[in-house]
mmCIF file of C-alpha atoms in Angstrom:
data_model
loop_
_atom_site.group_PDB
_atom_site.id
_atom_site.type_symbol
_atom_site.label_atom_id
_atom_site.label_comp_id
_atom_site.label_asym_id
_atom_site.label_seq_id
_atom_site.Cartn_x
_atom_site.Cartn_y
_atom_site.Cartn_z
ATOM 1 C CA MET A 1 3.271 53.584 78.756
ATOM 2 C CA GLN A 2 2.322 52.029 75.424
ATOM 3 C CA ILE A 3 -1.218 52.885 74.288
ATOM 4 C CA HIS A 4 -2.527 50.357 71.783
ATOM 5 C CA PRO A 5 -4.929 51.117 68.950
ATOM 6 C CA LEU A 6 -8.515 50.054 69.555
ATOM 7 C CA ILE A 7 -8.555 46.256 69.809
ATOM 8 C CA THR A 8 -11.115 44.674 67.501
ATOM 9 C CA ASN A 9 -9.733 41.182 66.783
ATOM 10 C CA SER A 10 -9.327 38.093 68.924
ATOM 11 C CA ASP A 11 -5.603 37.507 68.344
ATOM 12 C CA ASP A 12 -4.603 40.967 69.568
ATOM 13 C CA LEU A 13 -6.826 40.610 72.630
ATOM 14 C CA ALA A 14 -5.498 37.154 73.494
ATOM 15 C CA GLN A 15 -1.885 38.356 73.262
ATOM 16 C CA LEU A 16 -2.672 41.390 75.416
ATOM 17 C CA CYS A 17 -4.233 39.186 78.087
ATOM 18 C CA VAL A 18 -1.195 36.888 78.144
ATOM 19 C CA ARG A 19 1.008 39.872 78.934
ATOM 20 C CA LEU A 20 -1.379 41.388 81.481
ATOM 21 C CA ALA A 21 -1.618 38.061 83.292
ATOM 22 C CA LYS A 22 1.991 38.590 84.401
ATOM 23 C CA SER A 23 1.187 41.897 86.113
ATOM 24 C CA ASP A 24 0.559 42.399 89.815
ATOM 25 C CA PHE A 25 -2.506 44.497 89.084
ATOM 26 C CA VAL A 26 -4.583 45.867 86.223
ATOM 27 C CA ALA A 27 -6.885 48.880 86.147
ATOM 28 C CA VAL A 28 -10.259 48.177 84.549
ATOM 29 C CA ASP A 29 -13.173 50.319 83.399
ATOM 30 C CA THR A 30 -16.131 49.930 81.062
ATOM 31 C CA GLU A 31 -18.357 52.173 78.998
ATOM 32 C CA PHE A 32 -21.953 51.070 78.610
ATOM 33 C CA MET A 33 -25.466 52.259 77.846
ATOM 34 C CA ARG A 34 -28.511 51.153 79.830
ATOM 35 C CA GLU A 35 -31.138 53.840 79.331
ATOM 36 C CA ASN A 36 -33.139 51.763 76.845
ATOM 37 C CA THR A 37 -32.342 48.189 77.867
ATOM 38 C CA TYR A 38 -32.765 45.818 80.797
ATOM 39 C CA TRP A 39 -29.232 44.469 80.455
ATOM 40 C CA PRO A 40 -26.386 47.025 80.325
ATOM 41 C CA ASP A 41 -25.220 47.349 76.726
ATOM 42 C CA LEU A 42 -21.448 46.892 76.961
ATOM 43 C CA CYS A 43 -19.805 49.244 74.486
ATOM 44 C CA LEU A 44 -16.127 49.464 75.481
ATOM 45 C CA ILE A 45 -13.686 47.856 77.910
ATOM 46 C CA GLN A 46 -10.531 49.629 79.018
ATOM 47 C CA ILE A 47 -7.651 47.885 80.749
ATOM 48 C CA ALA A 48 -4.088 48.817 81.672
ATOM 49 C CA ASP A 49 -1.100 47.819 83.744
ATOM 50 C CA GLU A 50 1.986 49.908 84.413
ATOM 51 C CA ASN A 51 3.397 49.185 80.954
ATOM 52 C CA GLU A 52 0.518 49.242 78.463
ATOM 53 C CA ALA A 53 -3.115 50.204 78.040
ATOM 54 C CA ALA A 54 -5.831 49.402 75.533
ATOM 55 C CA ALA A 55 -9.488 49.918 74.765
ATOM 56 C CA ILE A 56 -11.351 46.850 73.548
ATOM 57 C CA ASP A 57 -14.429 46.980 71.326
ATOM 58 C CA PRO A 58 -16.815 44.221 72.492
ATOM 59 C CA LYS A 59 -19.117 45.043 69.571
ATOM 60 C CA ALA A 60 -16.441 44.158 67.017
ATOM 61 C CA GLU A 61 -17.644 41.305 64.804
ATOM 62 C CA GLY A 62 -16.155 37.940 65.788
ATOM 63 C CA LEU A 63 -14.232 39.249 68.800
ATOM 64 C CA ASP A 64 -13.728 36.537 71.439
ATOM 65 C CA LEU A 65 -13.776 38.140 74.896
ATOM 66 C CA GLN A 66 -13.071 34.888 76.752
ATOM 67 C CA PRO A 67 -9.344 35.516 77.427
ATOM 68 C CA LEU A 68 -10.196 38.865 78.991
ATOM 69 C CA LEU A 69 -13.073 37.438 81.037
ATOM 70 C CA ASP A 70 -10.818 34.618 82.257
ATOM 71 C CA LEU A 71 -8.233 37.174 83.364
ATOM 72 C CA LEU A 72 -10.855 39.122 85.291
ATOM 73 C CA VAL A 73 -12.689 36.308 87.077
ATOM 74 C CA ASP A 74 -10.343 33.304 87.189
ATOM 75 C CA ASN A 75 -6.841 34.741 87.633
ATOM 76 C CA GLU A 76 -6.341 35.132 91.393
ATOM 77 C CA ASP A 77 -2.766 36.387 90.966
ATOM 78 C CA VAL A 78 -3.735 39.683 89.337
ATOM 79 C CA LEU A 79 -5.513 42.350 91.419
ATOM 80 C CA LYS A 80 -8.287 44.127 89.508
ATOM 81 C CA VAL A 81 -8.528 47.839 90.304
ATOM 82 C CA PHE A 82 -11.722 49.805 89.635
ATOM 83 C CA HIS A 83 -13.071 53.203 90.598
ATOM 84 C CA ALA A 84 -16.722 53.096 91.731
ATOM 85 C CA GLY A 85 -16.760 49.671 90.145
ATOM 86 C CA GLY A 86 -20.188 48.342 91.144
ATOM 87 C CA GLN A 87 -21.721 48.618 87.674
ATOM 88 C CA ASP A 88 -18.550 47.357 85.993
ATOM 89 C CA VAL A 89 -18.589 44.292 88.251
ATOM 90 C CA GLU A 90 -22.285 43.773 87.451
ATOM 91 C CA ILE A 91 -21.502 43.671 83.728
ATOM 92 C CA VAL A 92 -18.775 41.068 84.220
ATOM 93 C CA PHE A 93 -21.132 39.034 86.402
ATOM 94 C CA ASN A 94 -23.841 39.144 83.731
ATOM 95 C CA LEU A 95 -21.361 37.811 81.186
ATOM 96 C CA THR A 96 -19.755 35.096 83.320
ATOM 97 C CA GLY A 97 -21.825 34.406 86.420
ATOM 98 C CA LYS A 98 -18.707 35.371 88.409
ATOM 99 C CA THR A 99 -17.216 38.603 89.730
ATOM 100 C CA PRO A 100 -13.680 39.960 89.288
ATOM 101 C CA HIS A 101 -11.460 38.764 92.128
ATOM 102 C CA PRO A 102 -9.311 39.839 93.903
ATOM 103 C CA ILE A 103 -10.630 43.380 93.625
ATOM 104 C CA PHE A 104 -9.809 46.901 94.804
ATOM 105 C CA ASP A 105 -11.994 49.990 94.496
ATOM 106 C CA THR A 106 -10.300 53.374 94.757
ATOM 107 C CA GLN A 107 -13.555 55.157 95.624
ATOM 108 C CA ILE A 108 -13.967 52.970 98.697
ATOM 109 C CA ALA A 109 -10.277 53.385 99.552
ATOM 110 C CA ALA A 110 -10.644 57.164 99.348
ATOM 111 C CA MET A 111 -13.270 56.960 102.092
ATOM 112 C CA ALA A 112 -10.639 55.504 104.416
ATOM 113 C CA LEU A 113 -8.374 58.444 103.595
ATOM 114 C CA GLY A 114 -10.941 61.124 104.370
ATOM 115 C CA GLN A 115 -11.669 62.070 100.749
ATOM 116 C CA GLY A 116 -15.436 61.949 100.977
ATOM 117 C CA GLU A 117 -17.991 59.199 100.636
ATOM 118 C CA GLN A 118 -18.340 59.117 96.852
ATOM 119 C CA ILE A 119 -15.446 60.967 95.273
ATOM 120 C CA GLY A 120 -15.810 61.087 91.501
ATOM 121 C CA TYR A 121 -13.061 59.926 89.164
ATOM 122 C CA GLY A 122 -12.338 63.448 87.920
ATOM 123 C CA ASN A 123 -11.868 64.741 91.458
ATOM 124 C CA LEU A 124 -9.733 61.720 92.327
ATOM 125 C CA VAL A 125 -7.397 62.399 89.401
ATOM 126 C CA ASP A 126 -7.224 66.081 90.254
ATOM 127 C CA CYS A 127 -6.497 65.337 93.922
ATOM 128 C CA TRP A 128 -3.754 62.764 93.359
ATOM 129 C CA LEU A 129 -2.213 63.807 90.050
ATOM 130 C CA GLY A 130 -3.171 67.478 89.710
ATOM 131 C CA ILE A 131 -4.725 66.769 86.312
ATOM 132 C CA GLN A 132 -8.105 68.152 85.292
ATOM 133 C CA LEU A 133 -9.875 65.775 82.944
ATOM 134 C CA ASP A 134 -11.661 66.789 79.772
ATOM 135 C CA LYS A 135 -15.292 65.911 80.501
ATOM 136 C CA GLY A 136 -16.514 66.597 76.994
ATOM 137 C CA ALA A 137 -16.969 62.924 76.078
ATOM 138 C CA ARG A 138 -18.606 61.921 79.354
ATOM 139 C CA PHE A 139 -22.131 61.805 77.921
ATOM 140 C CA THR A 140 -21.211 60.376 74.550
ATOM 141 C CA ASP A 141 -23.230 57.659 72.808
ATOM 142 C CA TRP A 142 -20.823 54.781 73.311
ATOM 143 C CA ALA A 143 -22.952 52.401 71.259
ATOM 144 C CA ARG A 144 -22.528 54.396 68.055
ATOM 145 C CA ARG A 145 -19.859 53.256 65.617
ATOM 146 C CA PRO A 146 -17.272 54.187 64.622
ATOM 147 C CA LEU A 147 -15.819 55.624 67.823
ATOM 148 C CA ASP A 148 -13.651 58.661 67.182
ATOM 149 C CA ARG A 149 -10.175 59.323 68.539
ATOM 150 C CA ARG A 150 -11.392 61.714 71.224
ATOM 151 C CA GLN A 151 -13.813 59.144 72.631
ATOM 152 C CA ILE A 152 -11.156 56.439 72.784
ATOM 153 C CA ASP A 153 -8.570 58.746 74.360
ATOM 154 C CA TYR A 154 -11.100 59.850 76.969
ATOM 155 C CA ALA A 155 -12.001 56.240 77.785
ATOM 156 C CA ILE A 156 -8.398 55.029 78.049
ATOM 157 C CA GLY A 157 -7.651 57.883 80.436
ATOM 158 C CA ASP A 158 -9.976 56.178 82.920
ATOM 159 C CA VAL A 159 -7.395 53.424 83.373
ATOM 160 C CA THR A 160 -4.049 55.080 82.597
ATOM 161 C CA HIS A 161 -4.535 57.577 85.423
ATOM 162 C CA LEU A 162 -5.858 54.864 87.721
ATOM 163 C CA VAL A 163 -2.699 52.816 87.228
ATOM 164 C CA LYS A 164 -0.675 55.739 88.596
ATOM 165 C CA ILE A 165 -3.048 56.571 91.438
ATOM 166 C CA PHE A 166 -3.527 53.064 92.824
ATOM 167 C CA PRO A 167 0.046 52.573 94.166
ATOM 168 C CA MET A 168 -0.082 56.040 95.726
ATOM 169 C CA ILE A 169 -3.316 55.187 97.537
ATOM 170 C CA VAL A 170 -1.947 51.878 98.764
ATOM 171 C CA LYS A 171 1.214 53.561 100.049
ATOM 172 C CA ARG A 172 -0.815 56.056 102.070
ATOM 173 C CA LEU A 173 -3.160 53.370 103.385
ATOM 174 C CA VAL A 174 -0.178 51.352 104.611
ATOM 175 C CA LYS A 175 1.477 54.424 106.113
ATOM 176 C CA GLN A 176 -1.693 55.236 108.052
ATOM 177 C CA GLY A 177 -2.279 51.609 109.047
ATOM 178 C CA ARG A 178 -5.630 51.419 107.289
ATOM 179 C CA GLY A 179 -5.039 48.752 104.680
ATOM 180 C CA ASP A 180 -6.799 46.051 106.693
ATOM 181 C CA TRP A 181 -9.849 48.277 107.115
ATOM 182 C CA LEU A 182 -10.791 47.749 103.471
ATOM 183 C CA ASP A 183 -10.539 43.967 103.170
ATOM 184 C CA GLU A 184 -14.142 43.424 104.236
ATOM 185 C CA GLU A 185 -15.435 46.219 101.978
ATOM 186 C CA MET A 186 -13.677 44.803 98.920
ATOM 187 C CA GLU A 187 -15.032 41.315 99.588
ATOM 188 C CA LYS A 188 -18.535 42.786 99.783
ATOM 189 C CA LEU A 189 -18.022 44.412 96.389
ATOM 190 C CA ALA A 190 -16.955 41.078 94.918
ATOM 191 C CA ASP A 191 -19.790 39.057 96.478
ATOM 192 C CA PRO A 192 -21.819 37.557 93.584
ATOM 193 C CA ALA A 193 -24.969 37.708 95.711
ATOM 194 C CA ASN A 194 -25.014 41.491 95.209
ATOM 195 C CA TYR A 195 -25.564 41.108 91.479
ATOM 196 C CA VAL A 196 -28.213 38.381 91.303
ATOM 197 C CA ASN A 197 -31.657 39.715 90.369
ATOM 198 C CA GLU A 198 -34.082 36.968 91.335
ATOM 199 C CA PRO A 199 -37.560 37.689 89.902
ATOM 200 C CA GLU A 200 -39.160 36.311 93.070
ATOM 201 C CA LEU A 201 -37.417 38.991 95.128
ATOM 202 C CA ALA A 202 -38.099 41.915 92.785
ATOM 203 C CA TRP A 203 -41.157 43.028 94.806
ATOM 204 C CA GLN A 204 -38.878 44.074 97.664
ATOM 205 C CA ARG A 205 -37.639 47.018 95.560
ATOM 206 C CA VAL A 206 -41.154 48.402 94.992
ATOM 207 C CA LYS A 207 -42.484 50.854 97.564
ATOM 208 C CA ILE A 208 -46.039 50.199 98.693
ATOM 209 C CA PRO A 209 -47.952 51.375 101.779
ATOM 210 C CA GLY A 210 -49.272 48.764 104.203
ATOM 211 C CA ARG A 211 -48.304 45.198 105.020
ATOM 212 C CA LYS A 212 -51.396 43.187 104.087
ATOM 213 C CA PRO A 213 -50.328 39.655 103.069
ATOM 214 C CA ASP A 214 -52.758 39.485 100.129
ATOM 215 C CA VAL A 215 -51.633 42.835 98.688
ATOM 216 C CA LEU A 216 -47.953 41.980 99.078
ATOM 217 C CA GLY A 217 -48.583 38.552 97.574
ATOM 218 C CA ARG A 218 -50.046 40.183 94.471
ATOM 219 C CA LEU A 219 -47.144 42.633 94.353
ATOM 220 C CA LYS A 220 -44.678 39.737 94.529
ATOM 221 C CA ALA A 221 -46.371 37.961 91.622
ATOM 222 C CA LEU A 222 -46.642 41.116 89.524
ATOM 223 C CA ALA A 223 -43.033 42.205 90.140
ATOM 224 C CA ALA A 224 -41.733 38.744 89.193
ATOM 225 C CA TRP A 225 -43.858 38.811 86.031
ATOM 226 C CA ARG A 226 -42.546 42.282 85.129
ATOM 227 C CA GLU A 227 -38.949 41.194 85.718
ATOM 228 C CA ARG A 228 -39.321 38.300 83.283
ATOM 229 C CA GLU A 229 -41.081 40.463 80.719
ATOM 230 C CA ALA A 230 -38.315 43.088 80.935
ATOM 231 C CA ARG A 231 -35.605 40.466 80.550
ATOM 232 C CA GLY A 232 -37.303 38.788 77.631
ATOM 233 C CA LYS A 233 -37.772 42.054 75.790
ATOM 234 C CA ASN A 234 -34.487 43.569 77.050
ATOM 235 C CA LEU A 235 -36.316 46.697 78.153
ATOM 236 C CA PRO A 236 -36.078 48.714 81.381
ATOM 237 C CA ARG A 237 -38.619 47.591 84.004
ATOM 238 C CA GLY A 238 -40.331 50.969 83.885
ATOM 239 C CA ARG A 239 -40.991 50.556 80.170
ATOM 240 C CA ILE A 240 -43.102 47.499 80.966
ATOM 241 C CA VAL A 241 -44.995 48.923 83.964
ATOM 242 C CA LYS A 242 -43.907 51.662 86.335
ATOM 243 C CA ASP A 243 -43.528 50.912 90.043
ATOM 244 C CA GLU A 244 -46.449 53.071 91.131
ATOM 245 C CA THR A 245 -48.762 51.386 88.621
ATOM 246 C CA LEU A 246 -47.630 47.957 89.779
ATOM 247 C CA ALA A 247 -48.320 48.902 93.395
ATOM 248 C CA ASP A 248 -51.749 50.312 92.466
ATOM 249 C CA ILE A 249 -52.760 47.111 90.676
ATOM 250 C CA ALA A 250 -51.585 45.026 93.656
ATOM 251 C CA ALA A 251 -53.643 47.142 96.057
ATOM 252 C CA HIS A 252 -56.715 47.400 93.779
ATOM 253 C CA PRO A 253 -56.666 44.348 91.485
ATOM 254 C CA PRO A 254 -58.899 44.502 88.388
ATOM 255 C CA ARG A 255 -61.555 41.799 88.084
ATOM 256 C CA GLU A 256 -61.317 41.447 84.330
ATOM 257 C CA GLN A 257 -58.620 42.163 81.771
ATOM 258 C CA SER A 258 -60.798 44.813 80.201
ATOM 259 C CA ASP A 259 -60.438 46.784 83.450
ATOM 260 C CA LEU A 260 -56.715 47.218 82.751
ATOM 261 C CA GLY A 261 -57.565 49.768 80.091
ATOM 262 C CA ARG A 262 -58.784 52.071 82.837
ATOM 263 C CA VAL A 263 -55.736 51.714 85.081
ATOM 264 C CA ARG A 264 -53.680 54.878 85.323
ATOM 265 C CA GLY A 265 -50.282 54.271 83.757
ATOM 266 C CA LEU A 266 -51.488 51.664 81.250
ATOM 267 C CA SER A 267 -52.792 52.299 77.767
ATOM 268 C CA ALA A 268 -56.277 51.246 76.705
ATOM 269 C CA SER A 269 -54.798 48.423 74.614
ATOM 270 C CA TRP A 270 -53.866 46.488 77.765
ATOM 271 C CA GLY A 271 -57.536 45.655 78.114
ATOM 272 C CA GLY A 272 -57.287 43.190 75.221
ATOM 273 C CA ASN A 273 -53.653 42.538 74.248
ATOM 274 C CA ASP A 274 -51.338 39.625 75.035
ATOM 275 C CA ILE A 275 -49.211 41.380 77.641
ATOM 276 C CA GLY A 276 -52.350 42.366 79.526
ATOM 277 C CA ALA A 277 -53.420 38.723 79.473
ATOM 278 C CA ARG A 278 -50.067 37.654 80.921
ATOM 279 C CA LEU A 279 -50.394 40.275 83.683
ATOM 280 C CA MET A 280 -53.845 38.951 84.587
ATOM 281 C CA LYS A 281 -52.530 35.380 84.631
ATOM 282 C CA ALA A 282 -49.782 36.391 87.061
ATOM 283 C CA LEU A 283 -52.376 38.156 89.185
ATOM 284 C CA SER A 284 -54.642 35.101 89.232
ATOM 285 C CA GLU A 285 -51.792 32.882 90.449
ATOM 286 C CA ALA A 286 -50.746 35.233 93.271
ATOM 287 C CA LYS A 287 -50.866 33.894 96.827
ATOM 288 C CA PRO A 288 -50.778 35.890 100.073
ATOM 289 C CA LEU A 289 -47.367 36.165 101.675
ATOM 290 C CA GLY A 290 -46.693 33.828 104.554
ATOM 291 C CA PRO A 291 -45.650 35.162 107.977
ATOM 292 C CA ASP A 292 -41.981 34.449 107.247
ATOM 293 C CA GLU A 293 -42.069 36.498 104.043
ATOM 294 C CA LEU A 294 -43.693 39.607 105.451
ATOM 295 C CA PRO A 295 -41.297 42.578 105.717
ATOM 296 C CA ARG A 296 -40.294 43.637 109.175
ATOM 297 C CA GLU A 297 -41.684 46.789 110.668
ATOM 298 C CA GLU A 298 -39.719 49.867 109.622
ATOM 299 C CA ARG A 299 -39.812 51.206 113.172
ATOM 300 C CA LYS A 300 -36.670 50.246 115.055
ATOM 301 C CA PRO A 301 -37.368 48.138 118.167
ATOM 302 C CA GLY A 302 -37.621 50.234 121.296
ATOM 303 C CA LEU A 303 -36.565 53.454 119.571
ATOM 304 C CA GLY A 304 -39.007 55.827 121.224
ATOM 305 C CA LYS A 305 -38.595 59.516 121.896
ATOM 306 C CA GLU A 306 -35.652 59.009 124.255
ATOM 307 C CA GLY A 307 -34.069 56.462 121.940
ATOM 308 C CA SER A 308 -34.254 58.922 119.071
ATOM 309 C CA LEU A 309 -32.352 61.457 121.157
ATOM 310 C CA VAL A 310 -29.696 58.849 121.938
ATOM 311 C CA ALA A 311 -29.433 58.050 118.209
ATOM 312 C CA ASP A 312 -28.922 61.752 117.497
ATOM 313 C CA LEU A 313 -26.080 61.822 120.055
ATOM 314 C CA LEU A 314 -24.497 58.800 118.368
ATOM 315 C CA LYS A 315 -24.673 60.594 115.007
ATOM 316 C CA LEU A 316 -22.923 63.566 116.572
ATOM 317 C CA LEU A 317 -20.270 61.264 118.021
ATOM 318 C CA LEU A 318 -19.810 59.725 114.574
ATOM 319 C CA LYS A 319 -19.171 63.138 113.025
ATOM 320 C CA ILE A 320 -16.645 64.014 115.740
ATOM 321 C CA ARG A 321 -14.817 60.688 115.500
ATOM 322 C CA ALA A 322 -14.753 60.694 111.685
ATOM 323 C CA ARG A 323 -13.273 64.193 111.724
ATOM 324 C CA GLU A 324 -10.662 63.193 114.294
ATOM 325 C CA ILE A 325 -9.335 60.237 112.304
ATOM 326 C CA ASP A 326 -10.044 61.816 108.884
ATOM 327 C CA VAL A 327 -12.312 59.145 107.428
ATOM 328 C CA ALA A 328 -15.692 59.245 105.702
ATOM 329 C CA PRO A 329 -18.421 58.736 108.341
ATOM 330 C CA ARG A 330 -20.252 56.157 106.225
ATOM 331 C CA LEU A 331 -17.226 53.874 106.287
ATOM 332 C CA LEU A 332 -17.369 53.833 110.088
ATOM 333 C CA ALA A 333 -21.101 53.333 110.606
ATOM 334 C CA ARG A 334 -24.512 53.441 108.958
ATOM 335 C CA THR A 335 -27.455 55.349 110.373
ATOM 336 C CA ASP A 336 -29.547 52.210 110.854
ATOM 337 C CA GLU A 337 -26.775 50.653 112.958
ATOM 338 C CA LEU A 338 -26.679 53.701 115.205
ATOM 339 C CA GLU A 339 -30.438 53.507 115.690
ATOM 340 C CA LEU A 340 -30.249 49.802 116.508
ATOM 341 C CA LEU A 341 -27.499 50.458 119.032
ATOM 342 C CA ALA A 342 -29.584 53.235 120.598
ATOM 343 C CA ALA A 343 -32.529 50.816 120.796
ATOM 344 C CA GLY A 344 -30.507 48.299 122.785
ATOM 345 C CA LYS A 345 -29.276 45.884 120.118
ATOM 346 C CA ARG A 346 -25.700 44.618 120.519
ATOM 347 C CA ASP A 347 -25.333 41.369 118.569
ATOM 348 C CA GLY A 348 -24.398 41.343 114.897
ATOM 349 C CA LEU A 349 -23.616 45.057 114.541
ATOM 350 C CA ALA A 350 -20.621 45.790 112.313
ATOM 351 C CA ILE A 351 -19.689 48.801 114.460
ATOM 352 C CA LEU A 352 -19.025 46.459 117.389
ATOM 353 C CA GLN A 353 -16.689 44.230 115.405
ATOM 354 C CA GLY A 354 -13.101 44.453 114.144
ATOM 355 C CA TRP A 355 -11.482 47.770 113.329
ATOM 356 C CA ARG A 356 -14.796 49.647 113.438
ATOM 357 C CA CYS A 357 -15.191 48.690 117.077
ATOM 358 C CA GLU A 358 -11.695 49.933 117.883
ATOM 359 C CA GLN A 359 -12.119 53.208 116.029
ATOM 360 C CA PHE A 360 -15.722 54.029 116.905
ATOM 361 C CA GLY A 361 -17.807 51.198 118.345
ATOM 362 C CA LYS A 362 -16.277 51.179 121.825
ATOM 363 C CA ASP A 363 -16.918 54.892 122.279
ATOM 364 C CA ALA A 364 -20.426 54.534 120.862
ATOM 365 C CA LEU A 365 -21.209 51.763 123.337
ATOM 366 C CA ASP A 366 -19.748 53.786 126.192
ATOM 367 C CA LEU A 367 -21.932 56.741 125.226
ATOM 368 C CA VAL A 368 -25.095 54.623 125.151
ATOM 369 C CA GLU A 369 -24.267 52.966 128.472
ATOM 370 C CA GLY A 370 -23.387 56.184 130.267
ATOM 371 C CA ARG A 371 -19.611 55.909 130.424
ATOM 372 C CA LEU A 372 -18.979 58.699 127.915
ATOM 373 C CA ALA A 373 -20.426 62.192 127.690
ATOM 374 C CA PHE A 374 -20.158 65.371 125.655
ATOM 375 C CA ALA A 375 -18.469 68.406 127.163
ATOM 376 C CA VAL A 376 -17.516 71.880 125.987
ATOM 377 C CA LYS A 377 -13.975 72.905 126.898
ATOM 378 C CA ASN A 378 -12.451 76.179 125.756
ATOM 379 C CA GLY A 379 -15.270 76.598 123.283
ATOM 380 C CA LYS A 380 -14.689 73.190 121.659
ATOM 381 C CA LEU A 381 -16.920 70.124 121.800
ATOM 382 C CA LYS A 382 -15.084 67.135 123.276
ATOM 383 C CA MET A 383 -15.817 63.722 124.719
ATOM 384 C CA THR A 384 -15.205 63.063 128.377
ATOM 385 C CA ARG A 385 -15.370 59.966 130.544
ATOM 386 C CA ALA A 386 -18.204 59.949 133.032
ATOM 387 C CA GLU A 387 -15.906 59.166 135.916
ATOM 388 C CA GLU A 388 -14.040 62.366 135.135
#
């Protein structure tokens, strides 16, 4: 495989993208910093096919990334392969308003092959290639320039190894008849709705006790205000106001701006500065949440003491079934789905649809409805049909 020098000019990048556009798939990774910013600070992009690999410096002066972005989001003929690619996809979405498509994530695929729920890249490479990666550059400052040779080599390794591993994973998925299992998961990863941060919905990420419409209305207004402040200043949300402070202000709103200086988590200057004034304006415009906006009760419907026991049995069944077919339990079912099933819900559950129903859902339903039971035979826990 040809490893190119760090790409810093538009002509070299455009020519690389022309060649990669002829490939069946490309492996993609990014290096970024986000500790001190609202938006991820993109510092490096790595890409490879089976013939060549390169690292691209998005901070290089005058570099036009458009050919690369077009390849990632508009070329439907080239499969884009990531490992744990959620944050990489988010960066592309922030730049283009689109997500890479079609897409394949080797961390998700590893779940279907029984390699854990969140296998790291280093463990993936070790498992499939028997190579132990040098982790020395993992916590490097990718924003600092110039990048040294060790940093670039480390970063390119994230795609050169992936190019070799991806066909091996696909071959095993096909051999085990599990390729179709992942189609839905990959489409979820590529769904743009996952990466849209609407300020008006930001309050839903803030934990607050109680469900009073007036308190939640103030929280909604304050969280939307904070989101816009963070974006405008390109600072993490917590640098503007921490969640617990936001929730406290929503629950116990100050009457005057001067009262902000006495709020725990805010400095005294908030009592008279401009940002404090903007917070108070947002607070003054807050309206109680309507009935349709109020969050649903956390308690699952009908899940009393007996229902909780049934849910525990379903979790045990999930462990047994996942072990039998050698797949990560989380790929088969989520805990909340098991609790809903135990509470009597049937419609709209993923475990009662498609391949999940065949592999687990049917048995789960039989257990809940009394057609399946646990039994101990020869010292081993097994499932048995009730009629037996």
